Amino acid sequence: MASINKYPRMGQKRPHTSVTVDTSGIGGSSSDSTKKLMLIGSAKGGEPGVVYELRNYQEAKAIFRGGDLLDAMELAWNPSNTQNGAGDILAVRVEDAKQSKLTIGGINFTSRLFGREANEIQVALTDNEMTDTKRLTVSFTNDRYERVYDNLGKIFKVNYTGTAGTATLTVEKDKDTGLAGKMVIKVGDDAKLDTVKEYDLLSGVFSEVNTIINDLNNLPDFEASFFPYGDKNIKSSDLDIQADVSLKGGDNYVTGLAGDITKQLRYDNYVIVEASASKAITTFPVTKLTGGSDGIVPESWADKFSALSGKGGYYLVPLSPKQAIHSEAIAFVNDRTDTGEPMRVICGGDYDEKIEDVLKRQSLLKSPRGLLTGFSGERSMDDGRILKLPGYLVASQVGGLASGLAIGESITYKSIILTELSKNSQYTNSQLDQLNLSGVVTAEYVMNRKAFKISDDVTTYNNPQDPVQNEMAVGEANDFFVADLKDNLDNTFIGSKVVEISAQYIKNHIQSYLDEKKRKQEIRDYVPEDVQVILNGDTAIISLTVIPIRTLKQIDVRVVYKQQILTA
């Protein structure tokens, strides 16, 4: 498996540059889209139920590792050789996957991965006899990952350079928290030791070790410095409990193994570590974490859909062939649309479904906000796999295509990347017409273009007399037009004093707004004289006529040949 590395690995608060290197070289990245795609389905990684907003395949692979969700993102970002793909993608994993864990003495390890694969993570704590410290190793052979955290335990040294016979340091436990609560420095002779300084370790000025070191260096006859390897500026309360440590001669180190382990491993790619000084931390051999599981895909995804509320998504693709889940998706989308957050569902069935099953799906779905992809096929993925695409994965490809198009632009006759259509998806002309008239989106191979093209953008509503509800592009343009018009009027007029505005002023504002929409080709035209505004008390009643942009779907050409008589 390819590796993903970030440099520098440790977090920095000072200004700096970080570089992420991905050796996979596959995938794709987001386009500039205002119609954000939402994908929800199964994966081999990622925290269940959490909404991830992703910009490129590198990020997606690091989180989800594999499965339908990752494949769907590759399809969505690279749907076509001629059109842009999706913009930023909102992705949710549905399984109730579990992390792996391990507790040894005072150290708790929890995998960052969710799933059975996390059980392959290994850890070990050994002695570094050269520096009299500990060495902790984290490895994950699946990703060829091994990280060694060395020189753990020693935090800082203190030397007394004065003439007194004895100098000691004691770290005392706080009886309420069990943490290091106070550090006491004493100097004198064996008969009597006087306290030179006491440090409150739990809060205040000396809550971090660097402030203690700075203060010790300002005391007469004392020298203090960090252990030279690693970032040792831990919380002072994480120091080990120590009594009467001699500060005369040699390297007299104050230790804090638990705090050091916690800090050094805070950016590890595969484990979250919590170490406590209240329990003994001892060495242990290479040991695997356990308890990680992939979980099961729930029968209902309703609670997973709800996590996408208010996230700015527009197209929702449930990566499942189950009709019940498609119905839940439609219910969620209708609810969000009713609350002023318009959305649409693009869904599909299993691999190589018969035409009768596809038509049955359409009749059960039947929604102006639901688009059904009624075909499946195969495609070569960037890692070399030939992937069979069931209808629900094709839906993610169609969703990526739609997301990359301008508002109101149709997916009709746009090309998509396929190697071949599945057997039952190689429809005859009459079947293609039947499915199109029934409200099912299909694809066909165009011989003279040597490409697979989307047949139409019909919704499952199946009412050609109402293009706003029957054609996704027209309905999409209406969604954004209505939402933008509402926001414009809210922000411009709601809360204004009626005496400061007139019906003519509102009318002029709306006409100017419609002119702008016409220039942006978000509407085809409007009728200026049909813009009517009536002010009645605190209510403005507005009516207008707008001509939507339609997609050209048929061209009739009539050719007449005439015989030419040549004479000489």
XYZ file of C-alpha atoms in Angstrom:
568
model
C 0.000 0.000 0.000
C 1.309 3.479 -0.833
C 2.429 5.696 2.014
C 1.357 9.174 3.047
C 3.804 11.229 5.104
C 3.678 14.724 6.540
C 6.751 16.861 7.205
C 7.298 18.082 9.855
C 5.328 15.419 11.723
C 5.324 17.342 15.006
C 2.870 20.228 15.308
C 4.312 23.748 15.395
C 2.773 26.970 16.643
C 5.434 29.196 15.046
C 5.144 30.149 11.363
C 6.212 27.213 9.220
C 5.592 25.200 6.082
C 4.252 21.658 6.160
C 4.513 19.283 3.210
C 2.430 16.148 2.711
C 3.831 13.489 0.387
C 1.609 10.806 -1.156
C 3.388 8.049 -3.077
C 0.197 6.571 -4.482
C -0.062 8.943 -7.423
C -3.718 8.070 -8.048
C -7.153 9.500 -7.472
C -8.185 13.062 -8.153
C -9.042 16.344 -6.517
C -12.007 18.636 -6.229
C -13.102 21.127 -8.836
C -14.610 24.549 -8.223
C -18.222 23.518 -7.594
C -21.074 25.202 -5.750
C -23.059 21.937 -5.762
C -21.343 19.883 -3.094
C -21.634 16.106 -3.360
C -22.547 13.961 -0.337
C -21.537 10.279 -0.290
C -22.563 7.831 2.407
C -21.603 4.167 2.529
C -19.180 1.456 3.604
C -15.435 1.894 4.082
C -12.443 0.181 5.698
C -11.445 3.226 7.735
C -12.817 6.455 9.122
C -14.879 7.110 12.219
C -18.491 5.957 11.740
C -21.142 8.646 11.535
C -18.651 11.516 11.258
C -18.943 13.908 8.303
C -15.587 14.351 6.571
C -15.148 17.153 4.050
C -12.525 16.078 1.540
C -10.740 17.876 -1.268
C -8.664 15.135 -2.866
C -8.116 11.406 -3.112
C -5.001 11.549 -0.963
C -6.992 12.779 2.030
C -9.792 10.326 1.342
C -7.490 7.306 1.120
C -5.684 8.194 4.341
C -9.029 8.239 6.175
C -11.221 5.597 4.515
C -8.474 3.224 3.248
C -10.813 1.275 0.917
C -14.375 0.141 0.268
C -17.327 1.592 -1.621
C -16.868 5.056 -0.136
C -13.308 5.450 -1.404
C -14.137 3.994 -4.834
C -17.124 6.329 -5.098
C -14.921 9.353 -4.417
C -12.489 8.338 -7.162
C -15.416 7.956 -9.557
C -16.914 11.286 -8.510
C -13.675 13.227 -8.917
C -12.919 11.565 -12.278
C -16.290 10.867 -13.911
C -15.465 11.931 -17.442
C -12.638 12.600 -19.862
C -14.322 15.789 -21.070
C -16.018 17.291 -18.000
C -14.938 18.392 -14.535
C -15.756 16.158 -11.597
C -17.116 16.890 -8.150
C -15.994 19.706 -5.923
C -15.427 19.131 -2.213
C -17.101 15.914 -1.081
C -18.895 15.302 2.206
C -18.454 11.636 3.159
C -19.924 9.491 5.960
C -19.087 5.900 6.903
C -22.103 3.842 7.996
C -20.772 0.703 9.734
C -20.520 0.638 13.531
C -16.788 -0.117 13.325
C -14.698 -0.264 16.509
C -11.155 0.795 17.338
C -8.578 -1.619 18.697
C -7.180 -1.050 22.199
C -4.436 -2.160 24.575
C -3.792 -1.350 28.222
C -0.450 -2.302 29.774
C 0.348 -0.927 33.204
C -0.084 2.816 33.086
C -0.359 3.118 29.298
C -3.587 3.006 27.281
C -3.310 2.621 23.502
C -6.263 3.263 21.179
C -6.008 2.912 17.420
C -6.792 5.852 15.192
C -8.147 3.333 12.679
C -11.680 1.998 13.002
C -12.016 -1.611 11.851
C -10.576 -5.098 11.998
C -7.409 -3.955 10.264
C -6.540 -1.941 13.383
C -5.808 -5.240 15.185
C -2.560 -5.447 13.206
C -1.093 -2.397 14.962
C 1.785 -3.403 17.257
C 3.526 -1.587 20.122
C 6.529 -2.352 22.329
C 8.326 -0.610 25.219
C 11.994 -1.460 25.711
C 15.026 -0.106 27.575
C 17.584 2.196 26.002
C 20.558 1.205 28.125
C 22.881 3.786 26.571
C 20.849 6.752 27.871
C 19.047 4.965 30.712
C 15.672 5.810 29.140
C 12.806 3.965 27.441
C 12.077 3.348 23.771
C 8.520 2.917 22.462
C 7.892 1.459 19.005
C 4.644 1.661 16.994
C 4.384 -0.438 13.830
C 1.727 -1.277 11.274
C 3.052 -3.629 8.633
C -0.035 -3.242 6.397
C 1.173 0.279 5.597
C 4.870 -0.457 6.118
C 4.817 1.934 9.039
C 7.242 1.838 11.936
C 7.987 4.721 14.255
C 10.455 4.601 17.149
C 10.094 7.092 19.998
C 13.394 7.020 21.842
C 14.948 8.555 24.976
C 11.679 8.619 26.909
C 11.572 9.394 30.627
C 14.294 11.923 31.384
C 12.945 15.472 31.313
C 15.494 17.903 32.768
C 18.600 17.910 34.935
C 19.478 20.125 37.903
C 22.969 20.611 39.330
C 23.913 22.437 42.523
C 27.277 24.225 42.255
C 27.366 25.840 45.686
C 29.434 25.018 48.793
C 26.732 23.397 50.938
C 27.231 19.727 51.644
C 23.815 18.572 50.457
C 21.253 19.676 47.867
C 18.095 17.705 47.092
C 14.993 17.845 44.937
C 11.658 16.250 45.849
C 8.525 15.959 43.704
C 5.496 15.431 45.949
C 2.177 13.842 45.015
C -0.978 15.917 45.315
C -3.403 13.968 47.486
C -6.493 15.169 45.595
C -5.412 14.593 41.987
C -2.719 11.945 42.405
C -0.497 14.016 40.098
C 2.752 15.765 40.908
C 1.641 18.706 42.992
C 4.769 20.359 44.380
C 8.519 20.391 43.804
C 10.811 21.349 46.665
C 14.502 22.317 46.461
C 16.503 22.038 49.713
C 20.115 22.928 50.534
C 22.209 22.509 53.689
C 24.125 19.817 55.519
C 23.080 16.425 56.751
C 21.894 17.862 60.066
C 19.672 20.562 58.596
C 18.289 21.269 55.125
C 16.687 24.596 54.326
C 14.060 25.025 51.634
C 15.383 27.184 48.818
C 12.296 27.144 46.602
C 8.900 25.483 46.306
C 7.142 25.160 42.969
C 3.375 24.681 42.550
C 3.170 22.221 39.668
C -0.587 22.044 39.189
C -1.345 25.585 38.090
C 0.013 29.077 37.807
C 3.395 30.248 36.568
C 5.181 26.908 36.886
C 2.610 24.637 35.239
C 5.064 23.835 32.405
C 8.607 22.541 32.849
C 10.331 25.278 30.818
C 9.265 27.926 33.358
C 10.786 25.872 36.194
C 14.076 25.545 34.286
C 14.196 29.286 33.644
C 13.561 30.013 37.313
C 16.194 27.507 38.551
C 18.815 29.118 36.338
C 18.087 32.431 38.042
C 18.751 30.964 41.485
C 22.290 31.300 42.877
C 24.384 28.124 42.567
C 21.878 26.195 40.406
C 22.016 25.081 36.786
C 19.116 23.424 34.916
C 18.603 22.239 31.331
C 16.347 19.954 29.310
C 17.400 16.445 28.324
C 18.969 17.073 24.902
C 16.760 14.756 22.790
C 13.113 15.439 22.001
C 10.558 18.023 23.053
C 10.577 17.641 26.843
C 8.452 20.634 27.773
C 5.676 18.605 29.392
C 3.158 19.719 31.987
C 4.834 20.015 35.369
C 2.088 17.924 36.951
C 3.168 14.999 34.723
C 6.568 14.677 36.414
C 7.291 11.456 38.274
C 7.040 11.402 42.052
C 10.645 11.462 43.333
C 12.123 11.939 46.838
C 15.447 13.469 47.856
C 17.135 13.383 44.456
C 20.731 14.493 44.968
C 21.679 17.585 42.997
C 25.408 17.430 43.606
C 27.680 16.090 40.882
C 26.791 14.192 37.710
C 23.595 14.397 35.685
C 20.729 14.599 38.149
C 17.612 14.139 36.060
C 14.015 14.774 36.993
C 11.882 12.185 35.179
C 8.359 12.090 33.813
C 7.909 8.916 31.782
C 4.099 9.031 31.520
C 4.030 12.676 30.488
C 6.892 12.182 28.054
C 5.202 9.220 26.349
C 1.913 11.103 26.029
C 3.585 14.149 24.492
C 5.972 12.387 22.111
C 3.215 10.183 20.653
C 0.538 12.847 20.338
C 1.002 13.058 16.553
C 1.422 9.366 15.852
C -0.459 8.299 12.716
C -1.910 5.113 14.131
C -2.347 5.240 17.918
C -3.731 7.596 20.530
C -1.781 7.198 23.774
C -2.723 8.093 27.326
C -0.125 7.359 30.012
C -0.646 7.763 33.742
C 1.999 8.031 36.440
C -0.437 6.576 38.985
C 0.324 3.068 37.686
C 3.727 1.513 37.089
C 5.022 1.726 33.539
C 7.271 -1.214 32.741
C 8.793 -2.607 29.582
C 6.828 -5.065 27.442
C 7.550 -6.978 24.202
C 5.891 -6.452 20.820
C 2.144 -6.669 21.456
C -0.845 -6.254 19.163
C -3.844 -4.077 19.890
C -7.128 -6.002 19.930
C -10.867 -5.457 19.726
C -11.061 -3.657 16.402
C -13.995 -4.716 14.226
C -15.480 -3.670 10.904
C -18.992 -3.741 12.344
C -22.078 -4.291 10.258
C -23.958 -2.079 7.833
C -27.172 -0.992 9.596
C -30.570 -1.606 8.044
C -31.501 2.052 8.533
C -29.292 4.987 7.599
C -31.691 7.692 8.802
C -29.427 8.861 11.647
C -26.433 8.908 9.305
C -28.302 11.101 6.818
C -29.212 13.557 9.579
C -25.491 14.179 10.225
C -25.375 15.880 6.793
C -27.919 18.537 7.775
C -26.578 22.065 7.483
C -23.267 20.991 5.921
C -23.848 22.695 2.578
C -24.323 19.580 0.461
C -26.621 19.403 -2.566
C -26.411 15.981 -4.264
C -26.781 12.968 -1.952
C -25.653 9.519 -3.141
C -26.443 6.583 -0.804
C -24.008 3.794 -1.683
C -26.505 0.984 -1.318
C -28.905 -0.859 -3.644
C -31.558 -1.188 -0.919
C -34.874 0.420 -1.727
C -35.593 1.187 1.934
C -32.405 3.237 2.213
C -33.245 5.096 -0.999
C -36.635 5.957 0.504
C -34.943 7.227 3.676
C -32.662 9.373 1.522
C -35.629 10.881 -0.325
C -37.407 11.570 2.989
C -34.280 13.292 4.339
C -33.845 15.380 1.184
C -37.501 16.432 1.175
C -37.258 17.450 4.834
C -34.119 19.526 4.265
C -35.644 21.150 1.178
C -38.772 22.065 3.156
C -36.571 23.799 5.745
C -34.821 25.890 3.107
C -31.801 23.681 2.353
C -32.580 22.169 -1.076
C -30.996 18.795 -1.875
C -31.329 16.000 -4.429
C -30.792 12.230 -4.348
C -28.953 10.257 -7.031
C -29.222 6.521 -6.427
C -28.844 3.185 -8.173
C -29.377 -0.545 -7.773
C -27.279 -3.703 -7.958
C -24.948 -4.879 -10.713
C -26.593 -6.000 -13.969
C -30.234 -5.633 -12.912
C -32.948 -6.593 -15.353
C -35.020 -3.850 -16.920
C -38.106 -5.006 -14.991
C -36.278 -4.496 -11.685
C -35.063 -1.058 -12.749
C -38.589 0.032 -13.664
C -39.868 -1.273 -10.344
C -37.285 0.840 -8.523
C -38.440 3.920 -10.397
C -42.099 3.358 -9.522
C -41.272 2.928 -5.825
C -39.002 5.965 -5.700
C -41.074 8.394 -7.844
C -39.846 11.773 -6.636
C -38.974 15.061 -8.355
C -35.863 15.096 -6.144
C -34.752 11.568 -6.956
C -32.677 10.523 -9.950
C -32.216 6.789 -10.616
C -29.247 5.470 -12.601
C -30.620 2.403 -14.357
C -27.375 0.920 -15.631
C -24.164 -0.718 -14.413
C -20.826 -1.587 -15.972
C -17.082 -1.876 -15.577
C -14.305 0.654 -15.359
C -10.541 0.654 -15.002
C -9.534 2.351 -11.759
C -6.325 4.317 -11.335
C -4.682 1.570 -9.255
C -5.109 -0.929 -12.106
C -8.238 -2.722 -10.894
C -11.085 -3.470 -13.266
C -13.995 -2.601 -11.012
C -17.539 -3.808 -11.540
C -19.783 -0.812 -10.936
C -23.251 -1.576 -9.580
C -25.894 1.054 -10.142
C -25.214 2.762 -6.817
C -21.522 3.276 -7.679
C -22.463 4.543 -11.130
C -24.680 6.991 -9.231
C -21.598 8.449 -7.529
C -19.987 8.908 -10.943
C -23.104 10.642 -12.270
C -23.245 12.712 -9.069
C -19.638 13.808 -9.575
C -20.414 14.744 -13.176
C -23.465 16.778 -12.149
C -21.541 18.446 -9.329
C -18.828 19.638 -11.711
C -21.262 21.265 -14.141
C -22.489 24.834 -13.888
C -25.800 25.483 -12.145
C -28.621 24.472 -14.455
C -26.399 22.634 -16.943
C -27.720 19.180 -17.773
C -25.866 15.872 -17.632
C -27.712 14.925 -20.835
C -25.371 13.479 -23.455
C -22.288 14.170 -21.341
C -19.663 11.448 -21.549
C -18.668 9.220 -18.625
C -15.696 6.904 -18.251
C -16.681 3.237 -18.612
C -14.923 0.206 -20.047
C -18.191 -1.489 -20.917
C -21.824 -1.706 -19.866
C -23.010 -4.817 -18.056
C -24.979 -7.328 -20.108
C -28.471 -6.282 -18.976
C -27.554 -2.585 -19.288
C -26.880 -2.860 -23.013
C -30.401 -1.731 -23.809
C -32.034 -1.703 -27.224
C -33.299 1.570 -28.653
C -36.861 0.778 -27.631
C -35.760 -0.091 -24.094
C -33.768 3.144 -23.824
C -36.877 5.084 -24.852
C -39.029 3.132 -22.416
C -36.689 3.805 -19.504
C -36.322 7.461 -20.424
C -40.087 7.996 -20.599
C -40.456 6.183 -17.258
C -37.978 8.444 -15.450
C -34.775 6.365 -15.437
C -31.331 7.675 -16.432
C -29.428 5.347 -18.769
C -26.153 5.339 -20.687
C -25.375 4.214 -24.214
C -22.310 3.700 -26.330
C -22.070 6.217 -29.174
C -20.177 4.552 -32.007
C -19.065 7.632 -33.929
C -17.823 9.290 -30.716
C -16.429 6.072 -29.232
C -17.702 7.115 -25.839
C -20.406 6.307 -23.302
C -22.985 9.058 -22.975
C -25.705 9.812 -20.411
C -29.090 9.566 -22.120
C -31.024 12.220 -20.193
C -31.402 13.854 -16.781
C -34.984 12.808 -16.056
C -36.055 12.414 -12.445
C -38.162 9.529 -11.212
C -41.140 11.908 -10.955
C -42.019 11.040 -14.558
C -44.114 14.029 -15.600
C -42.795 15.604 -18.844
C -45.389 18.388 -18.568
C -43.560 19.826 -15.529
C -39.890 20.343 -16.451
C -38.980 21.835 -13.056
C -39.855 18.543 -11.407
C -39.111 16.200 -14.294
C -35.646 17.422 -15.380
C -32.868 17.597 -12.816
C -31.042 20.519 -14.451
C -34.164 22.680 -14.606
C -35.105 21.793 -11.046
C -31.533 22.465 -9.917
C -31.546 25.916 -11.516
C -34.864 26.590 -9.784
C -33.444 25.475 -6.417
C -30.531 27.891 -6.581
C -32.611 30.697 -8.100
C -35.287 30.486 -5.391
C -32.784 30.134 -2.538
C -30.697 33.044 -3.792
C -33.765 35.237 -4.401
C -35.003 34.564 -0.875
C -31.611 35.425 0.661
C -31.356 38.550 -1.469
C -34.766 39.867 -0.429
C -34.244 38.873 3.218
C -30.919 40.673 3.439
C -32.099 43.730 1.524
C -35.577 44.419 2.860
C -36.588 42.377 5.899
C -36.362 44.605 8.973
C -36.469 47.845 6.974
C -38.936 50.589 7.808
C -41.844 50.586 5.358
C -41.738 54.398 5.164
C -38.205 54.182 3.769
C -39.063 51.898 0.836
C -41.666 51.908 -1.917
C -43.227 49.286 -4.167
C -41.380 50.842 -7.126
C -38.045 50.628 -5.279
C -38.577 46.903 -4.609
C -39.640 46.359 -8.225
C -36.513 48.080 -9.542
C -34.362 45.997 -7.199
C -35.945 42.729 -8.397
C -35.578 43.667 -12.065
C -31.913 44.476 -11.492
C -31.491 41.151 -9.708
C -33.145 39.269 -12.608
C -30.965 41.094 -15.138
C -27.909 39.816 -13.267
C -29.262 36.241 -13.243
C -29.895 36.526 -16.984
C -26.312 37.693 -17.608
C -25.022 34.717 -15.585
C -27.267 32.411 -17.664
C -29.040 31.119 -14.560
C -32.358 32.050 -16.171
C -33.094 32.438 -19.848
C -35.200 35.572 -19.557
C -37.961 37.278 -17.600
C -40.898 39.540 -18.458
C -40.156 43.023 -17.002
C -43.762 44.174 -17.116
C -44.850 41.070 -15.170
C -42.831 42.092 -12.120
C -45.539 43.390 -9.804
C -45.114 44.593 -6.203
C -47.901 45.527 -3.807
C -47.172 46.929 -0.323
C -49.941 46.153 2.145
C -49.057 47.232 5.684
C -45.995 45.235 6.732
C -46.331 42.780 3.833
C -44.908 42.993 0.314
C -46.685 40.858 -2.278
C -44.455 40.157 -5.292
C -45.224 38.350 -8.540
C -42.934 37.778 -11.512
C -42.599 35.638 -14.630
C -39.311 33.878 -15.320
C -38.350 31.763 -18.341
C -36.073 28.942 -17.187
C -33.071 27.673 -19.089
C -33.879 24.408 -20.819
C -31.549 21.803 -22.219
C -31.615 21.208 -25.974
C -32.612 17.555 -26.302
C -33.697 17.144 -29.881
C -32.557 18.466 -33.209
C -34.617 17.946 -36.377
C -32.709 18.411 -39.601
C -34.404 18.355 -42.999
C -32.183 17.958 -46.025
C -33.393 18.311 -49.587
C -31.181 17.084 -52.418
C -31.627 18.586 -55.859
C -30.266 17.090 -59.014
C -27.889 19.329 -60.874
C -27.858 19.093 -64.639
C -24.493 19.906 -66.135
C -24.206 21.080 -69.689
C -21.230 22.061 -71.731
